[in-house]
Amino acid sequence: MRSDLRIVFVEDSPWDAELEERELRKGGLQFDSMRVWTREDCVRALKEFKPDLIISDYSLPQMDGLAVLKMAGEICPNVPFIFVSGTIGEERALESLKRGATNYVAKDQLKGLTTKVRRALKEAEEREEKRCLEEQLREAQKMESIGKLAGGIAHEFNNLLTPIIGYSELVLNEIRNDDPLRQHIEEIKKAGERAASLTRQLLAYSRKQVLQPRVLDLNAVIAELDKMLRRLIGADIELVTRLAPELGRVKIDPSQIGQIVINLAVNSRDAMPQGGKLTIETTNAQLDEAYARKNVAVTPGQYVLLSVSDTGCGMDAQTQSRVFEPFFTTKEIGKGTGLELSMVYGIVKQSGGDIWVYSEIGRGTVFKIYLPRAEGVLSR
Ligand SMILES: Nc1ncnc2c1ncn2[C@@H]1O[C@H](COP(=O)(O)OP(=O)(O)OP(=O)(O)O)[C@@H](O)[C@H]1O
Ligand SMILES: [Mg+2]
């Protein structure tokens, strides 16, 4: 059970609150608590103290217990709520359960409080876990269907680009160098090639491209990219690499893992226009059952973790939830494609891995990529 547990006691009698606290501590619970009894203080406590549990008297001088329950339902609907009261009686107790209270305890039977609190906390934790999994599942389904759509279009589109580029080349071979039409046709060919590179990114996202995975040492890949990365990010950004010794191997297409590192580094550079620090780290990681249970996309096992973090502008929760969608960009129109991260996502998923972003506005961003550890001989 969490040790940073916070409990709000809505109780006008300091002695009663004290007794309840003592009972819970005796039962082995550690927590911070706050006691309130007026309406204003109660609202503030629920909003600012952010309790994990509310224990409330049923009859209070300013309001009745059901009013507290209603308030809690509006401010923090998922926080368990237990009535402790001498006056509640069977009928009102049932009524309070119907209105959303988690449980109730009579004041002369405080012995049962710890058990009920533990159960309430455990159930709340399980509900939260379930909600989190459902959200991930919805997210995964969304990415899957956008992937199908994007992949389908990209495929058809690519078929159209082949004759556009091909015929442009044929004409360019036929006409004279000083032909006034030459420049126009070169523009057509250039536009076709640019479009082809966009569709390649889309195909990467939708996992429709053919990969050539090989067993690799990620540290070697990163070391090789070092010079290029430094040039890419410029002198104002410090590059720090921390590569774990005895790093496990991974099986992935070598050009694609390079692409991933470069895409993430370029995004970090864009997020640090005034300079900052870009850190690339590798380490072995074991994802256990508990982790896998909380993350639908992960199978437990041995992984290699590649993390790329920056001290840039960071992003809010809404942006974070959309970064891997194709065409999602916060850049001005015409500036960004919004395809780089969706491509990274596609490659990681196709390689049996998982990607994960954590960011705080004004502080920076971390991308963590877990790739399954591979056995086998290095093929580079
Ligand atoms: N390291 C980062 N820090 C802050 N925001 C980021 C970071 N990486 C990505 N983002 C956000 O995710 C969005 C999508 O990134 P993505 O690389 O897919 O496209 P883009 O960078 O906008 O365009 P392009 O890559 O084509 O230049 C960005 O517009 C930005 O809002
Ligand atoms: Mg980008």
Coordinates of C-alpha atoms and ligand atoms in Angstrom, one line a residue:
M1 CA 0.0 0.0 0.0
R2 CA 1.2 3.6 -0.7
S3 CA 3.1 5.2 2.1
D4 CA 2.2 8.8 1.0
L5 CA -1.4 8.3 1.9
R6 CA -3.5 11.4 2.6
I7 CA -6.7 11.3 4.6
V8 CA -9.2 14.1 5.2
F9 CA -11.3 13.8 8.3
V10 CA -14.5 15.8 8.2
E11 CA -15.2 15.9 11.9
D12 CA -16.0 18.7 14.3
S13 CA -14.9 16.8 17.3
P14 CA -11.1 16.7 17.7
W15 CA -11.4 13.8 20.1
D16 CA -13.3 11.6 17.7
A17 CA -10.9 12.4 14.9
E18 CA -8.0 11.6 17.2
L19 CA -9.5 8.2 18.1
E20 CA -10.1 7.4 14.5
E21 CA -6.5 8.4 13.6
R22 CA -5.1 6.3 16.4
E23 CA -7.1 3.3 15.4
L24 CA -5.8 3.5 11.8
R25 CA -2.2 3.9 13.0
K26 CA -2.6 1.0 15.3
G27 CA -3.8 -1.0 12.3
G28 CA -0.5 -0.2 10.6
L29 CA -1.5 2.6 8.2
Q30 CA 0.8 5.5 7.7
F31 CA -0.7 8.7 6.5
D32 CA -0.9 12.5 6.5
S33 CA -4.2 13.9 7.6
M34 CA -6.2 17.0 7.8
R35 CA -9.3 17.7 9.8
V36 CA -12.0 20.1 8.6
W37 CA -15.5 20.7 9.7
T38 CA -16.8 23.8 7.9
R39 CA -18.0 23.8 4.3
E40 CA -15.3 26.2 3.0
D41 CA -12.5 24.3 4.7
C42 CA -13.9 21.1 3.4
V43 CA -13.9 22.3 -0.2
R44 CA -10.4 23.6 0.1
A45 CA -9.1 20.4 1.6
L46 CA -10.7 18.3 -1.1
K47 CA -9.2 20.5 -3.8
E48 CA -5.8 21.3 -2.4
F49 CA -4.9 18.5 0.0
K50 CA -6.1 16.0 -2.6
P51 CA -6.9 13.2 -0.2
D52 CA -6.8 9.5 -1.1
L53 CA -9.6 8.9 1.4
I54 CA -12.3 10.8 3.1
I55 CA -13.6 9.9 6.5
S56 CA -16.6 11.9 7.5
D57 CA -18.9 12.3 10.5
Y58 CA -22.6 12.1 9.6
S59 CA -23.8 15.0 11.6
L60 CA -21.9 18.2 11.6
P61 CA -22.8 21.6 12.9
Q62 CA -22.8 23.3 9.5
M63 CA -23.9 20.6 7.1
D64 CA -25.0 17.0 7.1
G65 CA -22.9 14.1 6.0
L66 CA -24.8 13.7 2.7
A67 CA -23.9 17.2 1.8
V68 CA -20.2 16.3 2.3
L69 CA -20.7 13.2 0.3
K70 CA -22.2 15.2 -2.6
M71 CA -19.4 17.7 -2.4
A72 CA -16.8 15.0 -2.6
G73 CA -18.6 13.4 -5.5
E74 CA -18.3 16.6 -7.4
I75 CA -14.7 17.5 -6.5
C76 CA -13.0 14.1 -6.3
P77 CA -15.5 11.4 -7.5
N78 CA -13.0 8.6 -7.4
V79 CA -11.8 9.0 -3.8
P80 CA -13.3 6.5 -1.4
F81 CA -15.6 7.9 1.3
I82 CA -16.3 6.3 4.6
F83 CA -18.8 7.5 7.2
V84 CA -17.9 7.2 10.8
S85 CA -20.8 8.2 13.0
G86 CA -22.6 7.5 16.2
T87 CA -25.9 8.6 14.8
I88 CA -26.1 7.1 11.4
G89 CA -28.4 4.1 12.0
E90 CA -29.1 1.3 9.5
E91 CA -31.5 3.1 7.3
R92 CA -29.4 6.2 6.7
A93 CA -26.4 4.1 6.3
L94 CA -28.1 2.3 3.4
E95 CA -29.2 5.6 1.9
S96 CA -25.6 6.9 2.1
L97 CA -24.3 3.8 0.3
K98 CA -26.9 4.3 -2.4
R99 CA -25.6 7.9 -2.8
G100 CA -22.1 6.8 -3.3
A101 CA -20.4 6.3 0.1
T102 CA -17.9 3.5 0.0
N103 CA -18.7 2.2 3.5
Y104 CA -19.7 3.2 7.0
V105 CA -18.6 2.4 10.6
A106 CA -20.4 3.1 13.8
K107 CA -18.4 5.2 16.3
D108 CA -18.6 2.5 19.0
Q109 CA -17.2 -0.1 16.6
L110 CA -14.1 1.7 15.5
K111 CA -12.2 -1.6 15.5
G112 CA -13.5 -2.4 12.1
L113 CA -12.3 0.9 10.6
T114 CA -8.8 -0.2 9.5
T115 CA -10.1 -3.2 7.6
K116 CA -12.7 -1.1 5.8
V117 CA -10.2 1.6 5.0
R118 CA -7.8 -0.9 3.6
R119 CA -10.4 -2.5 1.5
A120 CA -11.7 0.8 0.2
L121 CA -8.1 1.9 -0.8
K122 CA -7.4 -1.4 -2.5
E123 CA -10.6 -1.2 -4.5
A124 CA -9.9 2.4 -5.5
E125 CA -6.5 1.4 -6.6
E126 CA -7.9 -1.5 -8.7
R127 CA -10.5 0.8 -10.2
E128 CA -7.8 3.3 -11.1
E129 CA -5.6 0.5 -12.7
K130 CA -8.6 -0.7 -14.7
R131 CA -9.4 2.8 -15.9
C132 CA -5.8 3.4 -16.9
L133 CA -5.7 0.1 -18.9
E134 CA -9.0 0.9 -20.6
E135 CA -7.6 4.2 -21.6
Q136 CA -4.5 2.6 -23.0
L137 CA -6.5 0.2 -24.9
R138 CA -8.6 2.9 -26.4
E139 CA -5.4 4.8 -27.3
A140 CA -3.9 1.7 -28.9
Q141 CA -7.1 1.1 -30.9
K142 CA -7.1 4.7 -32.1
M143 CA -3.5 4.4 -33.2
E144 CA -4.3 1.2 -34.9
S145 CA -7.2 2.6 -36.9
I146 CA -5.3 5.8 -37.9
G147 CA -2.5 3.5 -38.9
K148 CA -4.7 1.5 -41.2
L149 CA -6.2 4.5 -42.8
A150 CA -2.8 6.3 -43.2
G151 CA -1.2 3.1 -44.5
G152 CA -3.9 2.4 -47.0
I153 CA -3.7 5.9 -48.4
A154 CA 0.1 5.9 -48.4
H155 CA 0.1 2.7 -50.4
E156 CA -2.3 3.9 -53.1
F157 CA -0.5 7.2 -53.2
N158 CA 2.9 5.6 -53.7
N159 CA 1.5 3.7 -56.7
L160 CA 0.6 7.0 -58.3
L161 CA 3.9 8.6 -57.5
T162 CA 5.9 5.9 -59.4
P163 CA 4.6 7.0 -62.8
I164 CA 4.8 10.7 -61.9
I165 CA 8.5 10.4 -61.0
G166 CA 9.1 7.8 -63.8
Y167 CA 7.6 9.8 -66.6
S168 CA 9.3 13.0 -65.4
E169 CA 12.6 11.2 -65.7
L170 CA 11.8 9.8 -69.2
V171 CA 11.0 13.3 -70.4
L172 CA 14.1 14.8 -68.8
N173 CA 16.2 12.2 -70.6
E174 CA 14.5 13.1 -73.9
I175 CA 14.6 16.9 -73.9
R176 CA 17.5 19.2 -74.5
N177 CA 19.3 20.8 -71.6
D178 CA 18.3 24.3 -72.6
D179 CA 14.7 23.4 -73.2
P180 CA 12.5 26.0 -71.4
L181 CA 10.2 23.2 -70.2
R182 CA 13.1 21.4 -68.5
Q183 CA 12.9 23.4 -65.3
H184 CA 9.1 22.8 -65.0
I185 CA 9.6 19.1 -65.3
E186 CA 12.4 19.1 -62.8
E187 CA 10.0 20.7 -60.3
I188 CA 7.4 18.0 -61.0
K189 CA 10.0 15.4 -60.3
K190 CA 11.2 17.1 -57.1
A191 CA 7.7 17.4 -55.8
G192 CA 7.0 13.7 -56.6
E193 CA 10.2 12.7 -54.7
R194 CA 9.2 14.8 -51.7
A195 CA 5.8 13.2 -51.7
A196 CA 7.4 9.8 -51.9
S197 CA 9.5 10.5 -48.8
L198 CA 6.3 11.6 -46.9
T199 CA 4.6 8.4 -47.9
R200 CA 7.6 6.4 -46.7
Q201 CA 7.2 8.0 -43.3
L202 CA 3.5 7.2 -43.3
L203 CA 4.2 3.6 -44.2
A204 CA 6.7 3.4 -41.4
Y205 CA 4.0 4.5 -39.0
S206 CA 1.4 2.1 -40.2
R207 CA 4.0 -0.7 -40.0
K208 CA 3.5 -1.6 -43.7
Q209 CA 7.1 -1.3 -44.7
V210 CA 9.6 -4.1 -45.0
L211 CA 12.1 -4.0 -42.3
Q212 CA 15.5 -5.7 -42.3
P213 CA 16.0 -6.3 -38.6
R214 CA 19.5 -7.3 -37.4
V215 CA 21.0 -8.1 -34.1
L216 CA 22.7 -4.9 -33.0
D217 CA 24.6 -3.2 -30.2
L218 CA 22.7 0.0 -29.5
N219 CA 25.7 1.6 -27.9
A220 CA 27.7 1.2 -31.2
V221 CA 24.9 2.7 -33.2
I222 CA 24.7 5.7 -30.9
A223 CA 28.5 6.1 -30.8
E224 CA 28.5 6.1 -34.6
L225 CA 25.9 8.8 -34.7
D226 CA 27.7 11.0 -32.2
K227 CA 29.4 13.4 -34.6
M228 CA 26.3 13.8 -36.8
L229 CA 24.1 14.5 -33.8
R230 CA 26.4 17.2 -32.5
R231 CA 26.3 18.9 -35.9
L232 CA 22.6 18.5 -36.0
I233 CA 21.9 20.1 -32.6
G234 CA 24.4 22.9 -32.8
A235 CA 26.8 24.3 -30.3
D236 CA 24.3 25.8 -27.9
I237 CA 23.0 22.4 -26.9
E238 CA 25.2 20.1 -24.8
L239 CA 25.1 16.4 -25.8
V240 CA 25.6 13.9 -23.0
T241 CA 25.6 10.2 -23.7
R242 CA 25.5 7.6 -21.0
L243 CA 25.9 4.2 -22.5
A244 CA 25.6 1.3 -20.1
P245 CA 28.4 -1.3 -20.3
E246 CA 27.3 -4.9 -21.0
L247 CA 24.2 -3.6 -22.8
G248 CA 22.0 -6.3 -24.1
R249 CA 21.5 -6.6 -27.8
V250 CA 18.4 -5.7 -29.8
K251 CA 17.0 -6.8 -33.1
I252 CA 16.0 -3.9 -35.2
D253 CA 16.6 -2.5 -38.6
P254 CA 19.9 -0.5 -38.3
S255 CA 18.9 2.4 -40.5
Q256 CA 15.7 2.7 -38.5
I257 CA 17.1 2.8 -35.1
G258 CA 19.4 5.6 -36.4
Q259 CA 16.3 7.4 -37.7
I260 CA 14.6 7.1 -34.3
V261 CA 17.6 8.7 -32.5
I262 CA 17.9 11.5 -35.0
N263 CA 14.1 12.3 -35.0
L264 CA 14.1 12.5 -31.2
A265 CA 17.2 14.6 -31.2
V266 CA 15.8 17.0 -33.8
N267 CA 12.6 17.4 -31.8
S268 CA 14.6 18.1 -28.7
R269 CA 16.7 20.7 -30.6
D270 CA 13.5 22.3 -31.7
A271 CA 12.3 22.4 -28.1
M272 CA 15.5 24.2 -27.0
P273 CA 15.9 27.2 -29.2
Q274 CA 17.9 29.0 -26.4
G275 CA 20.1 25.9 -25.9
G276 CA 20.1 23.3 -23.2
K277 CA 21.1 19.7 -22.6
L278 CA 20.2 16.6 -24.6
T279 CA 20.9 13.3 -22.8
I280 CA 20.9 10.0 -24.6
E281 CA 21.1 7.0 -22.3
T282 CA 21.0 3.3 -22.7
T283 CA 20.5 0.7 -20.0
N284 CA 19.3 -2.9 -19.5
A285 CA 15.8 -3.0 -18.1
Q286 CA 13.6 -5.8 -16.9
L287 CA 9.9 -5.3 -17.2
D288 CA 8.1 -7.5 -14.8
E289 CA 4.5 -8.7 -14.5
A290 CA 3.5 -5.7 -12.4
Y291 CA 4.7 -3.3 -15.1
A292 CA 3.1 -5.3 -17.9
R293 CA -0.2 -5.4 -16.0
K294 CA -0.2 -1.6 -16.0
N295 CA 0.8 -1.3 -19.6
V296 CA -1.3 -3.2 -22.1
A297 CA 1.2 -3.1 -24.9
V298 CA 4.1 -4.8 -22.9
T299 CA 5.0 -8.4 -22.4
P300 CA 7.1 -9.0 -19.4
G301 CA 10.8 -9.8 -20.0
Q302 CA 14.3 -8.4 -20.7
Y303 CA 14.5 -5.1 -22.5
V304 CA 17.0 -2.5 -23.6
L305 CA 16.0 1.0 -22.7
L306 CA 17.0 3.9 -24.8
S307 CA 16.0 7.2 -23.3
V308 CA 16.4 10.6 -24.9
S309 CA 15.7 13.6 -22.7
D310 CA 16.0 17.3 -23.1
T311 CA 15.7 20.4 -20.9
G312 CA 13.4 22.1 -23.5
C313 CA 10.0 23.7 -23.4
G314 CA 8.2 20.5 -22.6
M315 CA 4.5 19.9 -23.4
D316 CA 1.2 19.9 -21.8
A317 CA -0.8 16.7 -21.1
Q318 CA -3.0 17.2 -24.2
T319 CA -0.1 17.5 -26.5
Q320 CA 1.6 14.5 -24.9
S321 CA -1.5 12.4 -25.6
R322 CA -1.3 13.2 -29.3
V323 CA 2.4 13.3 -30.2
F324 CA 2.5 9.9 -31.9
E325 CA -0.5 10.6 -34.2
P326 CA 0.5 11.2 -37.8
F327 CA 0.3 14.8 -38.8
F328 CA 0.1 16.0 -35.3
T329 CA 2.3 19.1 -35.0
T330 CA 2.3 22.2 -32.9
K331 CA 4.5 24.0 -35.5
E332 CA 3.2 26.6 -37.8
I333 CA 1.4 25.5 -41.0
G334 CA 4.0 24.5 -43.5
K335 CA 6.8 24.2 -40.9
G336 CA 6.4 20.7 -39.6
T337 CA 5.0 17.5 -41.0
G338 CA 4.0 15.9 -37.7
L339 CA 5.2 12.6 -39.1
E340 CA 8.6 12.1 -37.3
L341 CA 7.2 10.9 -34.1
S342 CA 4.5 8.7 -35.7
M343 CA 7.3 7.1 -37.6
V344 CA 9.3 6.5 -34.5
Y345 CA 6.2 5.0 -32.9
G346 CA 5.6 2.7 -35.9
I347 CA 9.2 1.4 -35.9
V348 CA 9.3 0.7 -32.2
K349 CA 6.0 -1.1 -32.3
Q350 CA 7.0 -3.1 -35.3
S351 CA 10.1 -4.1 -33.5
G352 CA 8.1 -5.5 -30.6
G353 CA 9.0 -2.6 -28.3
D354 CA 7.2 0.2 -26.5
I355 CA 7.5 3.9 -26.4
W356 CA 6.6 6.3 -23.6
V357 CA 6.8 10.0 -23.1
Y358 CA 7.0 12.1 -20.0
S359 CA 7.1 15.8 -20.1
E360 CA 6.7 18.9 -17.9
I361 CA 6.0 22.4 -19.3
G362 CA 9.1 24.5 -19.0
R363 CA 11.3 21.7 -17.6
G364 CA 11.8 19.2 -20.5
T365 CA 10.8 16.0 -22.0
V366 CA 11.9 12.3 -21.8
F367 CA 11.2 9.7 -24.4
K368 CA 11.7 6.2 -23.3
I369 CA 12.0 3.4 -25.8
Y370 CA 12.0 -0.2 -24.6
L371 CA 13.2 -2.7 -27.2
P372 CA 13.1 -6.4 -26.5
R373 CA 16.5 -7.9 -25.7
A374 CA 17.6 -10.2 -28.5
E375 CA 19.9 -13.2 -28.4
G376 CA 22.1 -14.0 -31.2
V377 CA 25.3 -13.0 -32.9
L378 CA 26.0 -9.4 -33.7
S379 CA 25.5 -8.8 -37.4
R380 CA 27.4 -5.7 -38.0
Ligands
LIG1 N1 11.3 17.0 -27.2 C1 10.1 17.6 -27.4 N2 9.8 18.7 -26.6 C2 8.6 19.3 -26.7 N3 7.7 19.0 -27.6 C3 7.9 17.9 -28.4 C4 9.1 17.2 -28.4 N4 9.1 16.2 -29.3 C5 7.9 16.4 -29.9 N5 7.2 17.4 -29.4 C6 5.8 17.8 -29.8 O1 5.3 16.8 -30.7 C7 4.9 17.3 -31.9 C8 5.0 16.3 -33.0 O2 6.4 16.0 -33.3 P1 6.8 15.4 -34.7 O3 8.3 15.2 -34.7 O4 6.0 14.2 -35.0 O5 6.5 16.5 -35.7 P2 7.1 18.0 -35.8 O6 8.4 18.1 -35.1 O7 6.0 19.0 -35.3 O8 7.3 18.2 -37.3 P3 8.6 17.7 -38.2 O9 9.2 16.6 -37.4 O10 8.1 17.3 -39.5 O11 9.5 18.9 -38.2 C9 5.7 18.6 -32.1 O12 5.1 19.5 -32.9 C10 5.8 19.1 -30.7 O13 4.7 19.8 -30.3
MG2 MG 9.8 16.6 -35.4

